[in-house]
PDB file of C-alpha atoms in Angstrom:
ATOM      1  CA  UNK A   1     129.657  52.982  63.508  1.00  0.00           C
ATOM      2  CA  UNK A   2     127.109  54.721  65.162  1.00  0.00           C
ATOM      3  CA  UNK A   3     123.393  54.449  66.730  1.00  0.00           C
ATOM      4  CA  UNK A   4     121.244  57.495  65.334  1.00  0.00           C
ATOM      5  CA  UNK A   5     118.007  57.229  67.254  1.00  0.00           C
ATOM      6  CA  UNK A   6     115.558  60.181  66.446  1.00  0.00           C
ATOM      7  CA  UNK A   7     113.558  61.006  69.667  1.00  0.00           C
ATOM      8  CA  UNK A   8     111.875  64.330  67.995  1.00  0.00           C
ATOM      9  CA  UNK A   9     109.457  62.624  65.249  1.00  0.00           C
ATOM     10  CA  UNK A  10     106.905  60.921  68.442  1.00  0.00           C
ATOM     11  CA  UNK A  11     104.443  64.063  68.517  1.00  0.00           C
ATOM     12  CA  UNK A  12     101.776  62.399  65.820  1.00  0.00           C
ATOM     13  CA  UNK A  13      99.511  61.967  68.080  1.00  0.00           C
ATOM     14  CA  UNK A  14      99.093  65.227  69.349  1.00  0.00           C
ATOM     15  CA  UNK A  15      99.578  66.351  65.924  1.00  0.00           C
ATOM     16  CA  UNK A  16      96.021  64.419  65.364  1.00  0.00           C
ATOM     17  CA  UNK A  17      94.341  65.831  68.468  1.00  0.00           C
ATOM     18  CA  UNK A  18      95.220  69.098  66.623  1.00  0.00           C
ATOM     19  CA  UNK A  19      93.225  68.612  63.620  1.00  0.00           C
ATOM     20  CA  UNK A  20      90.670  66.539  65.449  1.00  0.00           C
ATOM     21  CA  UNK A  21      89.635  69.246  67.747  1.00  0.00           C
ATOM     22  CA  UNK A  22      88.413  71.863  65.318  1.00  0.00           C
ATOM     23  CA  UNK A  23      86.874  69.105  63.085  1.00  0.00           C
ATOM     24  CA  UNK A  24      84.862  68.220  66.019  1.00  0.00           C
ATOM     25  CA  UNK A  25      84.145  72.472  66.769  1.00  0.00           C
ATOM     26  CA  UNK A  26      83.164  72.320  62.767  1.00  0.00           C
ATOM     27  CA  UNK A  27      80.563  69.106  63.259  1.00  0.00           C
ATOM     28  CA  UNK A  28      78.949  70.990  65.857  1.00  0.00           C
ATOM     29  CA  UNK A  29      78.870  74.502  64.675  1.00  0.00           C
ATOM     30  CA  UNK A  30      77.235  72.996  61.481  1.00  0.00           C
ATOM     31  CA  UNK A  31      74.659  71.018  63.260  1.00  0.00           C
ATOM     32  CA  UNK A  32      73.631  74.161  65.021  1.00  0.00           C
ATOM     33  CA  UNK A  33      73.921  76.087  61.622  1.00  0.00           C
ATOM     34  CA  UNK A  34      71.682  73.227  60.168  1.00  0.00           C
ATOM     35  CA  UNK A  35      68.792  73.724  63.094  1.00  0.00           C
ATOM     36  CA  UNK A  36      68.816  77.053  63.026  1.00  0.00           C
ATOM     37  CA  UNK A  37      67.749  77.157  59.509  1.00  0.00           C
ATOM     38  CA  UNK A  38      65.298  74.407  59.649  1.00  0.00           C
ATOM     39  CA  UNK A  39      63.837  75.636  63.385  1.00  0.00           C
ATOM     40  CA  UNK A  40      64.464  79.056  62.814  1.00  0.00           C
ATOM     41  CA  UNK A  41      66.022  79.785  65.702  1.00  0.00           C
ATOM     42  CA  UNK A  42      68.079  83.302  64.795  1.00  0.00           C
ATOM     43  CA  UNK A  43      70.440  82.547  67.385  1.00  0.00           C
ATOM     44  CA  UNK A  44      71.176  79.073  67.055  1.00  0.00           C
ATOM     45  CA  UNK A  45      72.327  79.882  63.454  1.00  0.00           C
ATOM     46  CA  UNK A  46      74.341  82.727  64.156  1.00  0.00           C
ATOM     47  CA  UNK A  47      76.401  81.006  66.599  1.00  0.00           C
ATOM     48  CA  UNK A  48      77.009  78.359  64.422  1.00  0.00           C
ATOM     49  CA  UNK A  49      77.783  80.461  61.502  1.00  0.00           C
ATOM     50  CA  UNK A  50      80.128  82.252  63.612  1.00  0.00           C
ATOM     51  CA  UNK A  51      81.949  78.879  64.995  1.00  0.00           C
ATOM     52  CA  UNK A  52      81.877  77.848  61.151  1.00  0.00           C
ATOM     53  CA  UNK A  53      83.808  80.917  60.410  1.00  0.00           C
ATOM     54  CA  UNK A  54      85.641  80.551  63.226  1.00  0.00           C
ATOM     55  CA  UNK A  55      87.574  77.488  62.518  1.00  0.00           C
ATOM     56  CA  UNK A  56      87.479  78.460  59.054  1.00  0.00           C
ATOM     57  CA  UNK A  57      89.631  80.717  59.721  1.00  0.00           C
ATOM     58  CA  UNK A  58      91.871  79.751  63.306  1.00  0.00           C
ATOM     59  CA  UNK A  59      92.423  76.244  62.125  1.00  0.00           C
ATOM     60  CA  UNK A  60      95.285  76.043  59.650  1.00  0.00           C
ATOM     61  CA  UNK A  61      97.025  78.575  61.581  1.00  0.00           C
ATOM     62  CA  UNK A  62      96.399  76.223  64.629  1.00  0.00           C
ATOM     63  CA  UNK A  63      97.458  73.042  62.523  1.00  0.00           C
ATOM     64  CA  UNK A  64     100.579  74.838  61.019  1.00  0.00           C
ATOM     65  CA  UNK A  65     101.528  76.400  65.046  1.00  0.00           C
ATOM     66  CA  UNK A  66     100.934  72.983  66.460  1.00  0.00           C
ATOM     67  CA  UNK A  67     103.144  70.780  63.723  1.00  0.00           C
ATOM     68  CA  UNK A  68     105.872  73.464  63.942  1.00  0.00           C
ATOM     69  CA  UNK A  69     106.657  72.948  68.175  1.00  0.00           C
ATOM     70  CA  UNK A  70     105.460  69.234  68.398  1.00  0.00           C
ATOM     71  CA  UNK A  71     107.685  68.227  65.384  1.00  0.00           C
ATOM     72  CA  UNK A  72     111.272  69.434  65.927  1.00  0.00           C
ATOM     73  CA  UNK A  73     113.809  67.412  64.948  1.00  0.00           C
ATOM     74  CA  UNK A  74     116.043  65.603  67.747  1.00  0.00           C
ATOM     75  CA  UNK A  75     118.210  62.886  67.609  1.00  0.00           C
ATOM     76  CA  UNK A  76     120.292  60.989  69.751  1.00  0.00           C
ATOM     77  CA  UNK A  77     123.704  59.723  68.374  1.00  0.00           C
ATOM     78  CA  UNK A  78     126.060  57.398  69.815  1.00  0.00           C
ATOM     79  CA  UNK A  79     128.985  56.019  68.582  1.00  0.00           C
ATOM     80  CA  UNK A  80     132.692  55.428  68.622  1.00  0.00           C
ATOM     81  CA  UNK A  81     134.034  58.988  69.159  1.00  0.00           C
ATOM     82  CA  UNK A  82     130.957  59.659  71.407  1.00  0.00           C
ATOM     83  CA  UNK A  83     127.752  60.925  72.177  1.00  0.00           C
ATOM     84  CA  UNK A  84     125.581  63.880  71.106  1.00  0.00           C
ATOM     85  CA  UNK A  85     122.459  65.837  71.329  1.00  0.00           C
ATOM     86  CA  UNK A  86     121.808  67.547  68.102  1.00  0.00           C
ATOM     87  CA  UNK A  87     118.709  69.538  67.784  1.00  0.00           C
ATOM     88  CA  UNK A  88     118.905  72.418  65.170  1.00  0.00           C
ATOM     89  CA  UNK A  89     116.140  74.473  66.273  1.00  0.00           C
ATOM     90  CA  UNK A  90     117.862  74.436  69.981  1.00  0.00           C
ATOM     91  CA  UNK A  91     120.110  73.551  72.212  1.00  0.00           C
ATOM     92  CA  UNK A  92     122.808  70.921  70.764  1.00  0.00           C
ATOM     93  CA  UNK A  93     125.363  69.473  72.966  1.00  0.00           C
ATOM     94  CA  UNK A  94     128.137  66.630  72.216  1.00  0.00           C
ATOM     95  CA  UNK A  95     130.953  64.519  74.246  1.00  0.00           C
ATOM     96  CA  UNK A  96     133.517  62.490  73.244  1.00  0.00           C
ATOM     97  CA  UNK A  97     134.077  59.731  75.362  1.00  0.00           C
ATOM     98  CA  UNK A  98     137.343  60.725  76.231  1.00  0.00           C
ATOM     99  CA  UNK A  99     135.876  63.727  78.073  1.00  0.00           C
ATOM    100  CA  UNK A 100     132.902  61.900  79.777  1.00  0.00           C
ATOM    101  CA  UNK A 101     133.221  60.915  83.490  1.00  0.00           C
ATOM    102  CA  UNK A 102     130.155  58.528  83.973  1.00  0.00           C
ATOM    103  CA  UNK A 103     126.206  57.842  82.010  1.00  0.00           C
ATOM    104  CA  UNK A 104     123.132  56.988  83.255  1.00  0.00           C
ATOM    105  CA  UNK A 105     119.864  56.418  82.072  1.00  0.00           C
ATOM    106  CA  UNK A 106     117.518  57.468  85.005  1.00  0.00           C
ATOM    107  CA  UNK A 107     113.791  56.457  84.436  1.00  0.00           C
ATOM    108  CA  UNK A 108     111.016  58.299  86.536  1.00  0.00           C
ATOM    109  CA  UNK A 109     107.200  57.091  85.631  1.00  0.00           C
ATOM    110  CA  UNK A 110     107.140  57.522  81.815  1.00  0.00           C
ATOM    111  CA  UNK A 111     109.894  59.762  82.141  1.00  0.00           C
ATOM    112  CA  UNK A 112     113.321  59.021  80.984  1.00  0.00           C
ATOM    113  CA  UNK A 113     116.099  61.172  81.445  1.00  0.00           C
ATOM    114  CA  UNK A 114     119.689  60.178  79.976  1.00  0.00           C
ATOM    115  CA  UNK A 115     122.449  62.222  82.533  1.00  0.00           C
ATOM    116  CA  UNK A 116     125.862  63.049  81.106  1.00  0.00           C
ATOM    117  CA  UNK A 117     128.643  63.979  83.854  1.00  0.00           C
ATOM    118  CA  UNK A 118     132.016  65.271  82.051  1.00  0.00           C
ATOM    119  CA  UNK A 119     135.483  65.150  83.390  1.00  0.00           C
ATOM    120  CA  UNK A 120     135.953  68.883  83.456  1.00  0.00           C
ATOM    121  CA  UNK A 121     132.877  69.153  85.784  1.00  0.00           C
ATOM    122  CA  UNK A 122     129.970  69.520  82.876  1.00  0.00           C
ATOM    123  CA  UNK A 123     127.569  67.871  82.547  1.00  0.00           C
ATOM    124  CA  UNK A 124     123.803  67.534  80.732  1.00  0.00           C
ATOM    125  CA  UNK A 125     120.625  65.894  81.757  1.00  0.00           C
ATOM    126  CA  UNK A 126     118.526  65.401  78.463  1.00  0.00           C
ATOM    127  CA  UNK A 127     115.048  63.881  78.614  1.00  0.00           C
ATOM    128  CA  UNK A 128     114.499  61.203  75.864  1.00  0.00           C
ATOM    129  CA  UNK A 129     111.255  59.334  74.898  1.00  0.00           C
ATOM    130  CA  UNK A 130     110.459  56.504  76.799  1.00  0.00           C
ATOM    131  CA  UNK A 131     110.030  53.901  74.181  1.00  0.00           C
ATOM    132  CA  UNK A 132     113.902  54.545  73.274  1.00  0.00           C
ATOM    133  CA  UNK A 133     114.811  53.224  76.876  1.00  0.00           C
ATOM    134  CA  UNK A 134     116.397  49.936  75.211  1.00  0.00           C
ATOM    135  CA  UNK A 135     117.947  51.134  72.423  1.00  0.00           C
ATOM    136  CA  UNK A 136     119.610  53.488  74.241  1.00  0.00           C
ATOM    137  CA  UNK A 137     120.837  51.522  77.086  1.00  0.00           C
ATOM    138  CA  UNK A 138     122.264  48.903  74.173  1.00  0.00           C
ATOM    139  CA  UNK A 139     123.981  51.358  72.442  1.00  0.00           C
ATOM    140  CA  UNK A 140     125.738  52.843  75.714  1.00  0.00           C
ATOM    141  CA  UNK A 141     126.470  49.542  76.725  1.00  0.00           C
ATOM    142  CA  UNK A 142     128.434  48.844  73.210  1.00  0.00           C
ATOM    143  CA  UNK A 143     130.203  52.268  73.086  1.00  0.00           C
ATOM    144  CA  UNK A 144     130.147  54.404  76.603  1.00  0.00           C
ATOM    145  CA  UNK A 145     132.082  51.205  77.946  1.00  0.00           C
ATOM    146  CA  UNK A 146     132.949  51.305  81.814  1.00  0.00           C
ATOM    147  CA  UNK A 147     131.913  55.092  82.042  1.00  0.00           C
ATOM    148  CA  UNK A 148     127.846  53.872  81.788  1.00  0.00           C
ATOM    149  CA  UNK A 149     126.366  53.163  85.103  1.00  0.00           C
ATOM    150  CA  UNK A 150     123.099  51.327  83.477  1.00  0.00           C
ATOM    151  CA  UNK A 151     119.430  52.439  84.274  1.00  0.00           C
ATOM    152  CA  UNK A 152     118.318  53.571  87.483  1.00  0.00           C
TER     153      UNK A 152
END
């Protein structure tokens, strides 16, 4: 049995603001577009030509850049044999239990940092999304045994 808790799928609202923000550049280039043609004001329509064109052209490769870095995969698994980081587009760790010293979940603000000390001296601090703060205390508490220390 294990708890699978995927931390890396929290970045929709920033994936939003993304598309939100040229939207908003588009509104406003075309209102300026708009005037310039019915005020003729040369300059008022090439500027918003330009910022038409613009976006036109930066925004999908802004949406696409965005999505790719905000929506990595992470997860969180504990279990029985243990617990692990596994992120495939970086840095994956795992312990089993038999190699872990002591756990702790240390919260700082909206910050929430899970800290893994191993017997052999290793050990990994790996910040986690605060909302997880329960789950992941529950599931330490049914697996990690003796060796958690609880939230700080």
């Amino acid at each position: 049995m294990t708890v699978e808790i995927n931390v890396g799928g929290r970045a929709h609202g920033r994936l939003v603001v993304a598309v939100l923000v040229p939207a908003l550049v588009v509104v406003v280039a075309l209102v300026m577009l708009v005037r310039g043609l019915f005020t003729g004001s040369r300059a008022e329509w090439l500027v918003g030509s330009a910022l038409c064109l613009g976006v036109v052209v930066v925004a999908p490769r802004l949406i696409q850049w965005v999505a790719q870095r905000l929506e990595r995969p992470q997860k969180l698994i504990i279990g029985s044999d243990g617990v692990r980081w596994d992120e495939p587009k970086g840095a994956s760790w795992a312990y089993r239990w038999a190699d872990v010293d002591r756990l702790v979940v240390v919260r700082n603000g909206s910050r929430v940092v899970l800290e893994v000390a191993a017997r052999d001296g290793r050990g990994q601090r790996q910040a986690v999304d605060g909302d997880f703060t329960t789950t992941i205390d529950l599931a330490l508490r049914q697996f990690a045994g003796d060796r958690y220390e609880g939230l700080r």
